[in-house]
Coordinates of C-alpha atoms in Angstrom, one line a residue:
M204 CA 15.6 -132.1 -6.3
A205 CA 16.6 -135.6 -7.3
S206 CA 14.0 -137.8 -9.1
N207 CA 12.8 -140.8 -7.3
D208 CA 12.6 -142.8 -10.6
P209 CA 16.0 -142.8 -12.4
G210 CA 15.3 -145.5 -14.9
F211 CA 18.7 -147.1 -15.4
A212 CA 20.4 -146.3 -12.1
Q213 CA 19.0 -146.4 -8.6
A214 CA 18.8 -142.6 -8.2
A215 CA 19.0 -139.6 -10.5
A216 CA 19.0 -135.9 -10.2
P217 CA 17.5 -133.3 -12.5
A218 CA 19.3 -131.6 -15.4
V219 CA 20.0 -128.3 -13.6
D220 CA 22.5 -127.6 -10.8
P221 CA 20.8 -128.9 -7.7
T222 CA 22.1 -128.8 -4.1
K223 CA 22.0 -131.0 -1.1
G224 CA 21.8 -129.5 2.3
M225 CA 24.5 -130.7 4.7
V226 CA 24.9 -129.5 8.3
E227 CA 28.3 -129.0 9.9
A228 CA 29.5 -127.2 13.0
G229 CA 30.9 -123.7 12.7
K230 CA 32.3 -121.2 15.1
E231 CA 29.0 -119.4 15.3
G232 CA 26.8 -122.4 15.5
L233 CA 25.4 -124.8 12.9
V234 CA 26.1 -123.8 9.3
E235 CA 24.3 -125.3 6.3
E236 CA 26.6 -126.3 3.5
E237 CA 25.2 -126.8 0.0
R238 CA 26.6 -129.6 -2.2
L239 CA 26.1 -130.2 -5.9
V240 CA 24.4 -133.4 -6.9
A241 CA 25.3 -135.1 -10.2
P242 CA 22.4 -135.8 -12.5
D243 CA 23.2 -139.5 -12.4
Q244 CA 23.8 -141.5 -9.2
F245 CA 25.6 -144.8 -9.3
D246 CA 25.4 -148.3 -8.0
E247 CA 28.6 -150.3 -8.7
R248 CA 26.6 -153.5 -9.2
Y249 CA 25.1 -152.0 -12.4
E250 CA 28.3 -150.4 -13.8
T251 CA 28.5 -151.1 -17.5
S252 CA 31.2 -153.6 -18.4
K253 CA 33.0 -153.9 -21.7
M254 CA 31.6 -157.3 -22.3
E255 CA 28.1 -155.9 -21.8
I256 CA 28.7 -153.2 -24.4
W257 CA 30.1 -155.7 -26.9
A258 CA 27.1 -157.9 -26.3
Y259 CA 24.9 -154.9 -27.0
Y260 CA 26.8 -154.4 -30.3
S261 CA 26.5 -158.1 -31.1
Y262 CA 22.7 -158.0 -31.0
Y263 CA 22.8 -155.1 -33.6
I264 CA 25.1 -157.1 -35.9
G265 CA 22.4 -159.8 -35.9
N266 CA 19.5 -157.5 -36.2
N267 CA 21.0 -155.8 -39.2
G268 CA 17.8 -155.6 -41.3
L269 CA 18.7 -158.1 -43.9
T270 CA 15.9 -160.4 -42.8
L271 CA 12.7 -158.5 -42.4
F272 CA 13.6 -155.0 -43.6
N273 CA 15.7 -155.6 -46.7
F274 CA 15.1 -158.9 -48.4
A275 CA 11.6 -159.8 -47.1
P276 CA 10.1 -156.8 -48.8
T277 CA 12.0 -157.7 -52.0
A278 CA 10.7 -161.3 -51.8
A279 CA 7.1 -160.0 -51.4
Q280 CA 7.4 -157.6 -54.3
N281 CA 9.0 -160.3 -56.5
L282 CA 6.1 -162.6 -55.9
L283 CA 3.7 -159.7 -56.7
Y284 CA 5.3 -159.1 -60.1
Q285 CA 5.2 -162.8 -60.9
Q286 CA 1.5 -162.9 -60.0
A287 CA 0.7 -159.8 -62.1
E288 CA 2.5 -161.4 -65.1
A289 CA 0.6 -164.6 -64.5
V290 CA -2.8 -162.9 -64.6
G291 CA -2.2 -160.2 -67.2
G292 CA 0.9 -160.9 -69.2
P293 CA 4.6 -159.7 -69.0
D294 CA 3.7 -156.0 -69.3
N295 CA 1.0 -156.0 -66.6
E296 CA 1.8 -154.2 -63.4
Y297 CA -1.7 -154.2 -61.8
L298 CA -3.3 -156.5 -59.3
F299 CA -6.6 -156.4 -57.5
F300 CA -5.7 -155.6 -53.8
A301 CA -7.7 -154.0 -51.0
G302 CA -10.8 -153.4 -53.0
Q303 CA -9.4 -152.0 -56.2
N304 CA -6.8 -152.5 -59.0
R305 CA -3.4 -151.1 -57.9
T306 CA 0.1 -151.0 -59.3
I307 CA 2.7 -153.2 -57.6
N308 CA 4.5 -150.2 -56.2
S309 CA 1.3 -148.9 -54.8
I310 CA 0.5 -152.2 -53.1
I311 CA 3.9 -152.3 -51.5
L312 CA 3.6 -148.8 -50.2
L313 CA 0.1 -149.5 -48.9
C314 CA 1.3 -152.6 -47.0
N315 CA 4.2 -150.6 -45.6
G316 CA 1.6 -148.1 -44.3
I317 CA -0.6 -150.8 -42.8
S318 CA 2.4 -152.3 -41.0
F319 CA 3.4 -149.0 -39.4
A320 CA -0.2 -148.2 -38.4
I321 CA -0.4 -151.4 -36.4
Q322 CA 2.9 -150.6 -34.8
I323 CA 1.5 -147.5 -33.3
V324 CA -0.9 -149.4 -31.1
I325 CA 1.7 -151.9 -30.0
F326 CA 4.2 -149.2 -29.1
L327 CA 1.6 -147.4 -26.9
L328 CA 0.9 -150.5 -25.0
L329 CA 4.5 -151.7 -24.5
G330 CA 6.3 -148.3 -24.1
S331 CA 4.1 -147.2 -21.2
Y332 CA 5.3 -150.2 -19.1
A333 CA 8.9 -150.8 -20.3
D334 CA 10.5 -148.2 -17.9
F335 CA 9.2 -150.0 -14.8
G336 CA 10.9 -152.8 -12.8
T337 CA 13.5 -155.2 -14.2
F338 CA 11.4 -157.0 -16.8
R339 CA 12.3 -154.8 -19.7
P340 CA 14.8 -157.3 -21.2
N341 CA 12.0 -159.9 -21.4
I342 CA 10.1 -157.6 -23.9
L343 CA 13.0 -157.7 -26.4
I344 CA 13.5 -161.5 -25.9
V345 CA 9.9 -162.3 -26.8
L346 CA 9.8 -159.8 -29.7
S347 CA 13.0 -161.3 -31.1
I348 CA 11.6 -164.9 -30.9
I349 CA 8.6 -163.7 -32.9
A350 CA 10.9 -162.1 -35.5
W351 CA 13.0 -165.2 -35.9
G352 CA 9.9 -167.3 -36.4
I353 CA 8.7 -165.0 -39.2
G354 CA 12.2 -165.1 -40.8
F355 CA 12.3 -168.9 -40.8
G356 CA 8.7 -168.9 -42.0
W357 CA 9.8 -167.5 -45.4
L358 CA 11.2 -171.0 -46.2
G359 CA 7.6 -172.0 -46.9
V360 CA 6.8 -169.0 -49.1
H361 CA 8.7 -168.9 -52.4
T362 CA 6.1 -169.7 -55.1
V363 CA 3.8 -167.3 -56.9
D364 CA 0.6 -168.9 -55.5
K365 CA 1.6 -167.7 -52.0
W366 CA 2.0 -164.1 -52.9
Q367 CA -0.8 -163.1 -50.4
T368 CA 1.0 -165.0 -47.6
G369 CA 4.2 -163.2 -48.6
L370 CA 2.5 -159.9 -48.1
G371 CA 1.3 -161.0 -44.7
L372 CA 4.8 -162.0 -43.7
Y373 CA 6.1 -158.8 -45.0
I374 CA 3.6 -156.7 -42.9
V375 CA 4.1 -158.7 -39.7
G376 CA 7.8 -158.9 -40.2
L377 CA 8.2 -155.2 -40.4
I378 CA 6.3 -154.8 -37.2
A379 CA 8.5 -157.3 -35.3
Y380 CA 11.7 -155.9 -36.8
Q381 CA 10.9 -152.3 -35.8
L382 CA 9.8 -153.2 -32.3
C383 CA 13.0 -155.2 -31.7
L384 CA 15.1 -152.3 -33.0
T385 CA 13.4 -149.7 -30.9
Y386 CA 13.6 -151.6 -27.6
W387 CA 17.2 -152.5 -28.3
T388 CA 18.1 -148.9 -29.1
A389 CA 16.3 -147.5 -25.9
A390 CA 18.9 -149.2 -23.7
F391 CA 22.0 -147.2 -24.9
P392 CA 21.4 -144.1 -22.8
G393 CA 21.4 -146.3 -19.7
L394 CA 24.5 -148.1 -20.8
A395 CA 26.3 -144.9 -21.4
R396 CA 25.3 -143.3 -18.1
N397 CA 26.4 -146.3 -16.1
T398 CA 29.9 -146.4 -17.5
R399 CA 32.9 -145.9 -15.2
I400 CA 33.9 -142.6 -16.9
M401 CA 30.4 -141.1 -16.1
R402 CA 30.8 -142.2 -12.5
E403 CA 34.1 -140.4 -12.4
K404 CA 32.7 -137.3 -14.0
A405 CA 29.8 -137.4 -11.5
Q406 CA 32.3 -137.4 -8.6
Q407 CA 34.3 -134.5 -10.2
Y408 CA 31.1 -132.5 -10.7
E409 CA 30.0 -133.0 -7.1
E410 CA 33.4 -132.0 -5.9
G411 CA 33.3 -128.8 -8.0
Q412 CA 36.1 -129.9 -10.3
I413 CA 34.1 -129.6 -13.5
S414 CA 31.0 -127.6 -14.6
R415 CA 27.6 -128.9 -15.4
V416 CA 28.3 -128.0 -19.1
E417 CA 31.4 -130.2 -19.0
Y418 CA 29.4 -133.1 -17.4
D419 CA 26.6 -132.8 -19.9
F420 CA 29.1 -132.7 -22.8
T421 CA 30.8 -135.9 -21.6
D422 CA 27.4 -137.6 -21.2
S423 CA 26.3 -136.5 -24.7
M424 CA 29.6 -137.7 -26.3
K425 CA 29.4 -141.1 -24.5
R426 CA 25.9 -141.6 -25.8
N427 CA 27.1 -140.7 -29.3
E428 CA 30.0 -143.1 -28.9
L429 CA 27.8 -146.1 -28.1
S430 CA 25.3 -145.3 -30.8
N431 CA 27.9 -144.7 -33.5
V432 CA 30.2 -147.5 -32.6
A433 CA 27.2 -149.9 -32.5
F434 CA 26.3 -148.8 -36.0
Y435 CA 29.8 -149.0 -37.3
T436 CA 30.3 -152.5 -35.8
Q437 CA 27.0 -153.6 -37.3
S438 CA 28.0 -152.4 -40.7
V439 CA 31.4 -154.2 -40.6
G440 CA 29.7 -157.4 -39.3
E441 CA 27.0 -157.2 -42.0
I442 CA 29.7 -157.1 -44.7
F443 CA 31.0 -160.5 -43.6
I444 CA 27.4 -161.9 -43.4
L445 CA 26.7 -160.7 -46.9
A446 CA 29.9 -162.2 -48.2
I447 CA 28.7 -165.6 -46.8
I448 CA 25.3 -165.0 -48.4
V449 CA 26.9 -164.5 -51.8
G450 CA 28.5 -168.0 -51.5
V451 CA 25.2 -169.4 -50.5
M452 CA 23.5 -167.8 -53.5
F453 CA 26.1 -169.4 -55.9
G454 CA 25.5 -172.7 -54.2
L455 CA 21.8 -172.4 -54.8
H456 CA 22.3 -171.4 -58.5
V457 CA 19.9 -168.5 -58.1
N458 CA 20.6 -167.3 -61.7
A459 CA 19.6 -170.6 -63.2
S460 CA 15.8 -170.0 -63.0
T461 CA 13.0 -167.9 -61.5
A462 CA 12.2 -170.7 -59.1
N463 CA 15.8 -170.9 -57.9
N464 CA 15.9 -167.1 -57.4
N465 CA 12.6 -167.2 -55.4
W466 CA 14.0 -170.0 -53.3
G467 CA 17.3 -168.1 -52.8
L468 CA 15.5 -165.1 -51.4
S469 CA 13.7 -167.3 -48.9
V470 CA 16.9 -169.1 -47.9
L471 CA 18.7 -165.8 -47.5
I472 CA 16.0 -164.5 -45.1
A473 CA 16.1 -167.6 -43.0
F474 CA 19.9 -167.7 -42.9
A475 CA 20.1 -164.1 -41.7
S476 CA 17.5 -164.9 -39.1
G477 CA 19.7 -167.7 -37.8
V478 CA 22.7 -165.4 -37.6
W479 CA 20.5 -162.9 -35.7
L480 CA 19.5 -165.6 -33.2
L481 CA 23.0 -166.6 -32.4
L482 CA 24.4 -163.1 -32.1
A483 CA 21.5 -162.0 -29.8
I484 CA 22.2 -164.6 -27.1
P485 CA 25.2 -162.7 -25.5
W486 CA 23.0 -159.6 -25.0
F487 CA 20.2 -161.6 -23.4
V488 CA 22.7 -163.2 -21.0
L489 CA 25.0 -160.3 -20.2
E490 CA 22.6 -157.4 -20.0
K491 CA 22.4 -156.2 -16.4
R492 CA 18.8 -155.9 -15.2
R493 CA 19.1 -152.4 -13.8
P494 CA 16.1 -151.3 -11.8
G495 CA 13.7 -149.0 -13.6
Q496 CA 11.2 -146.6 -12.2
D497 CA 9.2 -147.4 -9.0
P498 CA 5.7 -147.2 -10.4
G499 CA 4.4 -145.9 -7.0
M500 CA 1.1 -147.6 -7.7
N501 CA -0.5 -150.6 -9.3
I502 CA 1.7 -151.6 -12.3
V503 CA -1.3 -151.7 -14.7
I504 CA -2.5 -148.3 -13.6
A505 CA 1.0 -146.9 -13.6
G506 CA 1.5 -147.7 -17.3
F507 CA -1.6 -145.7 -18.3
W508 CA -0.8 -143.0 -15.8
Q509 CA 2.7 -142.5 -17.3
L510 CA 1.3 -142.5 -20.8
Y511 CA -1.3 -139.9 -19.7
R512 CA 1.4 -137.7 -18.0
A513 CA 3.6 -137.8 -21.0
A514 CA 0.7 -136.9 -23.4
T515 CA -0.4 -134.0 -21.2
Q516 CA 3.0 -132.8 -20.1
I517 CA 4.7 -133.0 -23.5
W518 CA 3.4 -129.5 -24.2
Q519 CA 5.7 -128.2 -21.4
L520 CA 8.6 -130.1 -22.9
K521 CA 8.7 -127.6 -25.8
Q522 CA 12.1 -128.7 -27.2
S523 CA 11.1 -132.3 -27.1
L524 CA 7.9 -131.5 -28.9
F525 CA 9.8 -129.4 -31.5
Y526 CA 12.2 -132.2 -32.2
L527 CA 9.3 -134.7 -32.3
I528 CA 7.7 -132.5 -35.1
G529 CA 10.9 -132.2 -37.0
Y530 CA 11.6 -135.9 -36.6
F531 CA 8.2 -136.7 -37.9
L532 CA 8.6 -134.6 -41.0
L533 CA 12.2 -135.6 -41.9
G534 CA 11.6 -139.2 -41.0
D535 CA 8.5 -139.2 -43.2
S536 CA 10.6 -137.9 -46.1
L537 CA 13.5 -140.4 -45.5
N538 CA 11.4 -143.5 -44.9
T539 CA 9.3 -142.9 -48.0
T540 CA 12.3 -141.9 -50.1
V541 CA 14.0 -145.2 -49.3
T542 CA 10.9 -147.2 -50.1
V543 CA 10.3 -145.4 -53.4
I544 CA 14.0 -145.8 -54.4
A545 CA 13.9 -149.5 -53.4
T546 CA 11.0 -150.2 -55.7
L547 CA 12.7 -148.4 -58.6
Q548 CA 16.0 -150.2 -57.8
N549 CA 14.2 -153.6 -57.7
E550 CA 12.8 -153.0 -61.2
I551 CA 16.1 -151.9 -62.6
V552 CA 18.0 -155.0 -61.4
A553 CA 14.9 -157.3 -62.2
Y554 CA 14.9 -158.7 -58.6
N555 CA 18.2 -160.6 -59.2
T556 CA 19.2 -161.9 -55.8
L557 CA 22.9 -161.7 -56.5
Q558 CA 22.8 -158.2 -57.9
L559 CA 20.8 -157.0 -54.9
T560 CA 23.3 -158.6 -52.6
Y561 CA 26.2 -156.9 -54.4
L562 CA 24.4 -153.6 -54.1
L563 CA 23.9 -154.1 -50.4
L564 CA 27.6 -155.0 -50.0
V565 CA 28.6 -151.7 -51.6
G566 CA 26.0 -149.8 -49.6
I567 CA 27.0 -151.2 -46.3
A568 CA 30.7 -150.7 -46.9
A569 CA 29.9 -147.1 -47.6
Q570 CA 27.7 -147.0 -44.5
A571 CA 30.6 -148.2 -42.4
V572 CA 32.9 -145.5 -43.8
G573 CA 30.2 -142.9 -43.5
I574 CA 29.5 -143.5 -39.8
W575 CA 33.2 -143.8 -39.0
A576 CA 33.9 -140.5 -40.7
F577 CA 31.0 -138.7 -39.0
W578 CA 32.0 -140.0 -35.5
T579 CA 35.7 -139.2 -36.1
I580 CA 34.9 -135.6 -37.2
Q581 CA 32.6 -135.2 -34.2
K582 CA 35.2 -136.4 -31.7
R583 CA 38.0 -134.4 -33.2
Y584 CA 36.2 -131.1 -33.3
G585 CA 33.9 -131.6 -30.3
L586 CA 30.8 -131.0 -32.4
S587 CA 27.3 -131.3 -31.0
T588 CA 24.8 -134.1 -31.8
K589 CA 22.6 -131.5 -33.5
T590 CA 25.3 -130.3 -35.8
M591 CA 26.0 -133.8 -37.0
F592 CA 22.2 -134.4 -37.4
N593 CA 21.9 -131.3 -39.5
A594 CA 24.6 -132.5 -41.8
V595 CA 22.7 -135.7 -42.4
A596 CA 19.5 -133.7 -43.2
V597 CA 21.4 -132.0 -46.0
G598 CA 22.3 -135.4 -47.5
I599 CA 18.6 -136.4 -47.4
I600 CA 17.7 -133.2 -49.3
L601 CA 20.3 -133.9 -52.0
L602 CA 18.9 -137.5 -52.4
D603 CA 15.4 -136.3 -52.9
G604 CA 16.6 -133.6 -55.4
W605 CA 18.3 -136.2 -57.5
G606 CA 15.1 -138.3 -57.5
M607 CA 13.1 -135.3 -58.6
I608 CA 15.2 -135.0 -61.7
G609 CA 13.8 -138.3 -62.9
I610 CA 10.4 -136.8 -63.2
W611 CA 11.5 -134.8 -66.2
T612 CA 14.1 -137.1 -67.9
N613 CA 15.1 -140.7 -68.1
R614 CA 18.8 -139.9 -68.3
F615 CA 19.0 -139.2 -64.5
G616 CA 16.9 -139.8 -61.4
F617 CA 17.0 -143.5 -60.6
H618 CA 16.3 -144.9 -64.1
N619 CA 19.7 -146.5 -64.8
T620 CA 21.8 -149.3 -63.4
W621 CA 24.8 -147.0 -62.7
E622 CA 22.6 -144.8 -60.6
V623 CA 21.6 -147.5 -58.1
W624 CA 25.3 -148.1 -57.5
V625 CA 26.0 -144.4 -57.0
Y626 CA 22.9 -144.3 -54.7
Q627 CA 24.2 -147.1 -52.5
V628 CA 27.5 -145.2 -52.0
F629 CA 26.0 -141.8 -51.4
Y630 CA 23.3 -143.2 -49.1
G631 CA 25.9 -145.1 -47.0
L632 CA 28.3 -142.1 -46.7
A633 CA 25.9 -139.2 -46.2
V634 CA 22.5 -140.5 -45.2
C635 CA 22.9 -143.6 -43.2
P636 CA 24.3 -141.8 -40.1
W637 CA 20.7 -140.6 -39.7
Y638 CA 20.0 -143.9 -38.0
S639 CA 22.6 -143.2 -35.3
Y640 CA 22.3 -139.4 -34.8
S641 CA 18.5 -139.3 -34.9
Q642 CA 18.4 -141.8 -32.0
T643 CA 21.0 -139.9 -30.1
M644 CA 19.0 -136.7 -30.6
I645 CA 16.0 -138.5 -29.0
S646 CA 18.1 -139.3 -26.0
E647 CA 19.1 -135.6 -25.8
V648 CA 15.5 -134.5 -25.4
T649 CA 14.3 -137.4 -23.2
P650 CA 14.0 -137.0 -19.4
R651 CA 16.2 -139.4 -17.4
G652 CA 14.5 -142.6 -16.5
K653 CA 11.8 -142.2 -19.3
E654 CA 13.9 -143.6 -22.1
F655 CA 11.7 -146.5 -23.1
L656 CA 8.5 -144.5 -23.0
F657 CA 9.9 -141.6 -25.0
F658 CA 11.7 -143.9 -27.5
S659 CA 8.3 -145.5 -28.0
L660 CA 6.6 -142.2 -28.5
F661 CA 9.2 -141.1 -31.0
S662 CA 9.0 -144.5 -32.7
I663 CA 5.2 -144.0 -33.0
I664 CA 5.9 -140.6 -34.6
G665 CA 8.4 -142.3 -36.9
K666 CA 5.9 -145.0 -37.8
T667 CA 3.1 -142.5 -38.3
S668 CA 5.3 -140.7 -40.7
S669 CA 6.1 -144.0 -42.4
F670 CA 2.4 -144.6 -42.6
I671 CA 1.4 -141.3 -44.0
G672 CA 4.3 -140.8 -46.5
P673 CA 3.8 -144.1 -48.3
L674 CA 0.0 -143.6 -48.6
V675 CA 0.5 -140.1 -50.1
S676 CA 3.2 -141.4 -52.5
S677 CA 1.0 -144.4 -53.4
A678 CA -1.8 -142.0 -54.3
I679 CA 0.5 -139.8 -56.3
I680 CA 1.8 -142.8 -58.3
D681 CA -1.8 -144.1 -58.9
R682 CA -2.9 -140.7 -60.2
S683 CA 0.2 -139.8 -62.3
G684 CA 1.3 -143.3 -63.5
N685 CA 4.9 -142.1 -62.9
N686 CA 6.9 -143.8 -60.2
S687 CA 9.1 -140.8 -59.8
T688 CA 6.5 -138.1 -59.1
P689 CA 6.5 -138.6 -55.3
F690 CA 9.9 -136.9 -55.2
Y691 CA 8.2 -133.5 -55.7
F692 CA 6.5 -134.1 -52.4
L693 CA 9.6 -135.6 -50.7
F694 CA 12.0 -132.8 -51.7
A695 CA 9.7 -130.1 -50.3
L696 CA 9.1 -132.1 -47.1
S697 CA 12.8 -132.5 -46.5
V698 CA 13.6 -128.8 -47.0
V699 CA 10.8 -127.7 -44.6
S700 CA 11.7 -130.2 -41.9
F701 CA 15.4 -129.3 -42.0
A702 CA 14.6 -125.6 -41.6
F703 CA 12.3 -126.4 -38.7
L704 CA 14.9 -128.5 -36.9
L705 CA 17.6 -126.0 -37.6
F706 CA 15.8 -123.0 -36.1
F707 CA 13.5 -124.4 -33.4
V708 CA 15.3 -127.2 -31.6
D709 CA 17.6 -126.1 -28.7
V710 CA 19.2 -128.9 -26.7
A711 CA 20.4 -126.6 -23.8
K712 CA 16.8 -125.4 -23.3
S713 CA 15.6 -129.0 -23.4
R714 CA 17.8 -130.0 -20.4
V715 CA 16.1 -127.3 -18.3
E716 CA 12.7 -128.4 -19.4
Q717 CA 13.4 -132.0 -18.6
A718 CA 14.5 -131.2 -15.1
Q719 CA 11.2 -129.3 -14.5
F720 CA 9.2 -132.2 -16.0
L721 CA 10.8 -134.7 -13.6
E722 CA 10.2 -132.4 -10.6
R723 CA 6.5 -132.0 -11.6
E724 CA 6.1 -135.7 -11.9
R725 CA 7.8 -136.3 -8.5
A726 CA 5.4 -133.8 -6.9
A727 CA 2.4 -135.4 -8.6
K728 CA 3.3 -138.8 -7.4
D729 CA 3.9 -137.5 -3.8
K730 CA 0.5 -135.8 -3.9
M731 CA -1.2 -139.0 -5.1
R732 CA 0.4 -141.0 -2.4
S733 CA -0.5 -138.6 0.3
E734 CA -4.1 -138.5 -0.8
E735 CA -4.2 -142.3 -0.8
S736 CA -2.9 -142.4 2.7
L737 CA -5.6 -140.2 4.1

């Protein structure tokens, strides 16, 4: 039966071949005719337009991570090193933080973990309500305003005496950035499923012209298209933004002194925040406020009820649960790997703003090529989302393997300047597609109409992994005194998670489980309403 709460359209049907009973006259009396019902039902008022799609891409070009994800952590770590030098001399790497003396890398990893731990609570609160009504866009608008405020706030934090304030901005900035990114991303399944091509495919399916497998394949490819093109467009746009930033850095003479370099980092963060603000406006204006679920009860109660249902029923969504486990493990490995390599990279290039900008330019250019290549190959050969996801997982394993070499030798393993350039190219080509395909995989195992809740739950898992991984790596570094030793842990984690995802996640089975989940929820709501009416 069709679900009462479609999420992004006004009605939706489950993910198995349903039928509708129709009655027509026959020679021997009334005959019931059964008719297929497409999983997605359409209202032309909410059909996705090209301008809306490009506005969606535009927001991502602005929220490219340069502000609170890339350069804000660098600025915070830079001030930490200057403070360590001020209190203990040029060779000192220890500061008293959170009750004990810690290395700079350990402090950064700990702050990373604190930030992600706080995000868990916020995601639980917001995600349980975001699928209801038409107020969802307001959540992203408010979160974006907070993020911009933090970005502009860095203009007042560029001297060593404000290193603690810098850490605070770093922690809160990561929270704002990740929340904005998650609730922007959660909109793409609804955009894809309200496109004209999906409306046409729904008609063809209901008329028996195509099979359910063909309908689901078109749906999957359309979601992959929006996710990949958004990432590709963002990458190209980010190259132009970085090119402008290089000019700004020269204008500020960042190589002239430490103070100029500190100021340059703060200006860079604020400038990128301004670009984000301007590019977000089209999405805020053009996004169609499609009706979400009907809560069927008081909105406050409905949020907790939905969260409770998801927590208790997730065990019956076995494929969603399996992907959630694999996503946790592989995300833990990747998030921590990127953080560890970033700290090593920052040391190698001595926090030089121009050098870091050049590295980002190379990395993002490779990222654009990588995502274009992955999407082109997927389209040409009709490959599944899971196949592309597995290819990215292999790239992560190779990255951790290279870092592990650095435990035994200084010749390789992120100890040399040439390695950070090679890393940026390899990471862009082979690993960055993770940020597109991992999100598309979430949409593959998410019941229709539950996108914001499930994206929140998966984000919580991702943040939990980003909380645990850095803490484990921080402890490893503190005990060994070697910044490369976490790669032992990360390499093993990548291999185990890849094997789990490869053998245990089945997207076809997941579609059946999603249909059953929606039917059980519909029945539970009907039962609750009938009991209330007695």
